[in-house]
Short mmCIF file of C-alpha atoms in Angstrom, two decimals:
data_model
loop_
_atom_site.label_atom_id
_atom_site.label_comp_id
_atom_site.label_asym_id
_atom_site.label_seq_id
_atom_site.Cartn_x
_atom_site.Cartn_y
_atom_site.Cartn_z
CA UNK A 1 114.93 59.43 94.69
CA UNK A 2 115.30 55.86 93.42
CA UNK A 3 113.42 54.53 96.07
CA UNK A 4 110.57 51.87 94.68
CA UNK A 5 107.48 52.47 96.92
CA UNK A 6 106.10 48.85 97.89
CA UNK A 7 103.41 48.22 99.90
CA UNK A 8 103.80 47.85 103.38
CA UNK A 9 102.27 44.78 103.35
CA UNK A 10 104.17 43.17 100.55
CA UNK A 11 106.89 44.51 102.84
CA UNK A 12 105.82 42.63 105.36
CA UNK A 13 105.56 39.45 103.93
CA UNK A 14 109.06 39.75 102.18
CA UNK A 15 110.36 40.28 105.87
CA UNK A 16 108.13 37.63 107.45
CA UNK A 17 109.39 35.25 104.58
CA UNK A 18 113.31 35.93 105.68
CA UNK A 19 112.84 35.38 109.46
CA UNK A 20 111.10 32.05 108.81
CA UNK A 21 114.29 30.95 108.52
CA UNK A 22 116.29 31.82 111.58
CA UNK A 23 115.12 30.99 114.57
CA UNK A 24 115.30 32.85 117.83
CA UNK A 25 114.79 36.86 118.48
CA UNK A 26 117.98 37.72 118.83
CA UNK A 27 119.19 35.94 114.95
CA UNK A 28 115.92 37.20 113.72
CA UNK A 29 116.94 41.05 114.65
CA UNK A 30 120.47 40.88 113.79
CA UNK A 31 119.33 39.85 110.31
CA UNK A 32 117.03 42.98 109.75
CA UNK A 33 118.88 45.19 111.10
CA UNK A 34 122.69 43.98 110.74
CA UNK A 35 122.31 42.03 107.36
CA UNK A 36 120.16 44.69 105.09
CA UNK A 37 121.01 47.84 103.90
CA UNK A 38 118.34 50.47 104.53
CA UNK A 39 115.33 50.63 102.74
CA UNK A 40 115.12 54.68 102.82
CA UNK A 41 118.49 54.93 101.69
CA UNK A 42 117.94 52.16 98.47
CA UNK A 43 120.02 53.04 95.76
CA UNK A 44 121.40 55.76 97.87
CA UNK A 45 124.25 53.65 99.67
CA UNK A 46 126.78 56.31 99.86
CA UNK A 47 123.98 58.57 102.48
CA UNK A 48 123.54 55.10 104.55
CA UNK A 49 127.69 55.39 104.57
CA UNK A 50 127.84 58.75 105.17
CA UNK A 51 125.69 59.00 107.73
CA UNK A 52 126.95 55.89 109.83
CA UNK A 53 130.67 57.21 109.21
CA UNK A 54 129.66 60.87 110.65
CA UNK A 55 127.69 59.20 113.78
CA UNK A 56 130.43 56.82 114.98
CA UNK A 57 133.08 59.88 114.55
CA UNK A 58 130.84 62.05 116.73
CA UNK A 59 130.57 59.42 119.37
CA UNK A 60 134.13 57.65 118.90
CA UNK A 61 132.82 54.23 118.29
CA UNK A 62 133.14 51.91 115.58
CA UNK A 63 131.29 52.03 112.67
CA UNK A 64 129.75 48.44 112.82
CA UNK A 65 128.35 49.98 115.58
CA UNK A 66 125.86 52.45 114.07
CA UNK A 67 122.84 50.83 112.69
CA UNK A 68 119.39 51.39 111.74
CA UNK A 69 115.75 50.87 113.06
CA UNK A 70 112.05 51.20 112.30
CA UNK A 71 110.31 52.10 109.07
CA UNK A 72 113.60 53.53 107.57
CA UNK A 73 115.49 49.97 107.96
CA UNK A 74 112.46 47.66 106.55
CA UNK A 75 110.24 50.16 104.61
CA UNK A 76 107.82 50.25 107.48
CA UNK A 77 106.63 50.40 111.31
CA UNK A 78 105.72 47.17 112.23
CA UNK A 79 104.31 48.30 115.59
CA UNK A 80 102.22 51.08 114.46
CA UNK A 81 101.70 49.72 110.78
CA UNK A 82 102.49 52.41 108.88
CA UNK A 83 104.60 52.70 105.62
CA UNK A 84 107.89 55.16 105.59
CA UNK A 85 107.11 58.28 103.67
CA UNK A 86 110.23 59.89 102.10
CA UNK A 87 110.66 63.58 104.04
CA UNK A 88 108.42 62.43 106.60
CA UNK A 89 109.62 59.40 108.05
CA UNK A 90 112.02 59.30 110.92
CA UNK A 91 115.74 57.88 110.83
CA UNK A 92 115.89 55.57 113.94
CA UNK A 93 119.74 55.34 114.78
CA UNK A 94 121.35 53.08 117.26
CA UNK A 95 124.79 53.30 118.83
CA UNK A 96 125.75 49.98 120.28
CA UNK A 97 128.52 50.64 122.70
CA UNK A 98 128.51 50.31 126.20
CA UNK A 99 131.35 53.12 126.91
CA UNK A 100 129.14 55.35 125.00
CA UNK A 101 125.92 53.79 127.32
CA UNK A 102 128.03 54.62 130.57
CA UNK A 103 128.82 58.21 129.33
CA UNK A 104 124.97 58.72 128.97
CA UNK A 105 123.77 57.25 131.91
CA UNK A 106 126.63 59.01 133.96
CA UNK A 107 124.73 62.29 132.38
CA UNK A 108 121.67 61.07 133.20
CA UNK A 109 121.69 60.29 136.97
CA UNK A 110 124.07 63.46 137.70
CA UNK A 111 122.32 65.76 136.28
CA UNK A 112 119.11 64.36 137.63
CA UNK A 113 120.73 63.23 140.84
CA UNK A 114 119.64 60.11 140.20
CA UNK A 115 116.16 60.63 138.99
CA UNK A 116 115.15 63.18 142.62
CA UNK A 117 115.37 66.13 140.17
CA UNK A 118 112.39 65.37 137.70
CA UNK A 119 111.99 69.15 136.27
CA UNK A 120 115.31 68.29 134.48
CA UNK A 121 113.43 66.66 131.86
CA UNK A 122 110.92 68.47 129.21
CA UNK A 123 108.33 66.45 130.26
CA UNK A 124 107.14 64.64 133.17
CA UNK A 125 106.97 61.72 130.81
CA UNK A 126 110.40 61.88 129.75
CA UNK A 127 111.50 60.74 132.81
CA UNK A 128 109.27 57.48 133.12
CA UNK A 129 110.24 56.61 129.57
CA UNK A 130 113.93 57.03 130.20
CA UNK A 131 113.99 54.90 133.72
CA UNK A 132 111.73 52.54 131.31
CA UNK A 133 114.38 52.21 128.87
CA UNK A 134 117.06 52.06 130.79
CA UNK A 135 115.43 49.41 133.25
CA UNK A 136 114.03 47.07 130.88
CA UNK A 137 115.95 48.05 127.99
CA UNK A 138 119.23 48.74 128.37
CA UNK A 139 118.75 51.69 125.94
CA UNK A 140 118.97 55.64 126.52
CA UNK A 141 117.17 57.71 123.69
CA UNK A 142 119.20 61.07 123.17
CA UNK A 143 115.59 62.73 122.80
CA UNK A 144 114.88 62.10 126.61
CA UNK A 145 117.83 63.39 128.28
CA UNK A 146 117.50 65.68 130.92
CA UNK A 147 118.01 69.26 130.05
CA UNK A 148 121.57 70.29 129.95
CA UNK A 149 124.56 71.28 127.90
CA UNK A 150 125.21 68.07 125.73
CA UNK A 151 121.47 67.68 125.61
CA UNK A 152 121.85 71.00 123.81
CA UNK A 153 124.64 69.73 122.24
CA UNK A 154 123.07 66.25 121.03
CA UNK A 155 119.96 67.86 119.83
CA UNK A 156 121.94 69.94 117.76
CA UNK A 157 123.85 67.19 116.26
CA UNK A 158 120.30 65.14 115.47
CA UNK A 159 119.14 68.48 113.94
CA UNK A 160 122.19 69.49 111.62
CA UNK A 161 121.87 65.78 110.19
CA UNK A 162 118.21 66.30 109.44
CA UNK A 163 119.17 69.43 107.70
CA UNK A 164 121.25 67.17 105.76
CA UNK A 165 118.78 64.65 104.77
CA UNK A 166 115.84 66.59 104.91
CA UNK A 167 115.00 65.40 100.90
CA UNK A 168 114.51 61.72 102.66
CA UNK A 169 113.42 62.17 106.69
CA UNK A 170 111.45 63.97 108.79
CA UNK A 171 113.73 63.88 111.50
CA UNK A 172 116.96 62.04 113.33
CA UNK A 173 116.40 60.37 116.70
CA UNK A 174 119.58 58.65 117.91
CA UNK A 175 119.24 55.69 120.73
CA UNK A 176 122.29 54.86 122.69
CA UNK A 177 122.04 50.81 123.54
CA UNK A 178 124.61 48.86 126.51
CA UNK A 179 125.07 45.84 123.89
CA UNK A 180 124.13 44.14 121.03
CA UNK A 181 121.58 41.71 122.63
CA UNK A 182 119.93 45.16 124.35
CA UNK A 183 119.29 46.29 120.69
CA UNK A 184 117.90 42.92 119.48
CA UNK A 185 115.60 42.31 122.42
CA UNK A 186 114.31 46.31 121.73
CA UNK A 187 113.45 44.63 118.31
CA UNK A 188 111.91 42.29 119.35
CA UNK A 189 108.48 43.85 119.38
CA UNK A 190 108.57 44.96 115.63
CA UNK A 191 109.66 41.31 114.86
CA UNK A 192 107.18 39.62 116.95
CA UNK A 193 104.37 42.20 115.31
CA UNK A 194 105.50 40.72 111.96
CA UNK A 195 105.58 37.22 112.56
CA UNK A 196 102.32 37.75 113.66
#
């Protein structure tokens, strides 16, 4: 792979350098995660296409609305301060759609009825974290739905990409957000940890 390993603190700085320029959270994440192309997929910009055309045909959605996150968008984890390692690293990817969010969440509560059925998730935790992300997030990760048939089904999916691009990550996660200011504000951690 043509991927030139930098430091993840030279990383850093190259990002912190950028979003001294634009002010607010919300400007800040739409220009690291809107702007740039992927730093996993450097060099490799017909994968980053590929895999952003083959997500927003799954889900029906535009393709502007597929983007990346964490260490395979900026070459590393802000929040846990780690560098992405090629065949390790995961590939974060958002859906911004709010159809797409209703479908979800209309999965979520039914097959849960409405969060009284907690042995529908895998783990107790799974649960918490979804309410969590839903509450204060507007965001439901595909990895925490309750079991059922298009968990099954969405797993499989995450999976069959990973196969794909198992020469660059460790595994696909794919996060489901109600708009683009829910996806910025869920940035807004990572940004904040790099600002300092």
């Amino acid at each position: 792979m043509s991927l030139a390993v930098e430091s993840k603190d030279v990383l850093r700085d190259q990002v912190r350098q950028s979003l001294k320029r634009v002010p607010g959270t919300l400007d800040r994440a739409r220009l690291l995660y809107f702007d740039r192309p992927s730093y996993a997929l450097s060099g490799k910009h017909e994968n980053e296409f590929d895999i952003k055309r083959a997500v927003a045909a799954r889900y029906g959605i535009p393709f502007r609305s597929v983007v990346f996150a964490g260490s395979s968008q900026l070459g590393f984890s802000a929040v846990k301060d780690t560098s992405f390692e090629i065949g390790r690293s995961d590939l974060d990817v958002a859906c911004i759609d709010a159809k797409l969010y209703m479908e979800f969440w209309q999965i979520v509560v039914s097959s849960t009825r409405s969060f009284q059925d907690e042995y529908k998730f895998s783990k107790p935790e799974h649960m918490v974290k979804m309410k969590d992300h839903i509450l204060r997030r507007g965001m439901i990760l595909l990895d925490f739905l309750p079991r059922c048939a298009r968990r099954t089904a969405e797993m499989a999916f995450q999976d069959e990409l990973r196969a794909q691009y198992r020469h660059i990550f460790g595994r696909v996660s794919i996060a489901v957000y109600m708009n683009e200011s829910s996806f910025c504000w869920k940035q807004s951690q990572s940004i904040n940890a790099v600002m300092g």
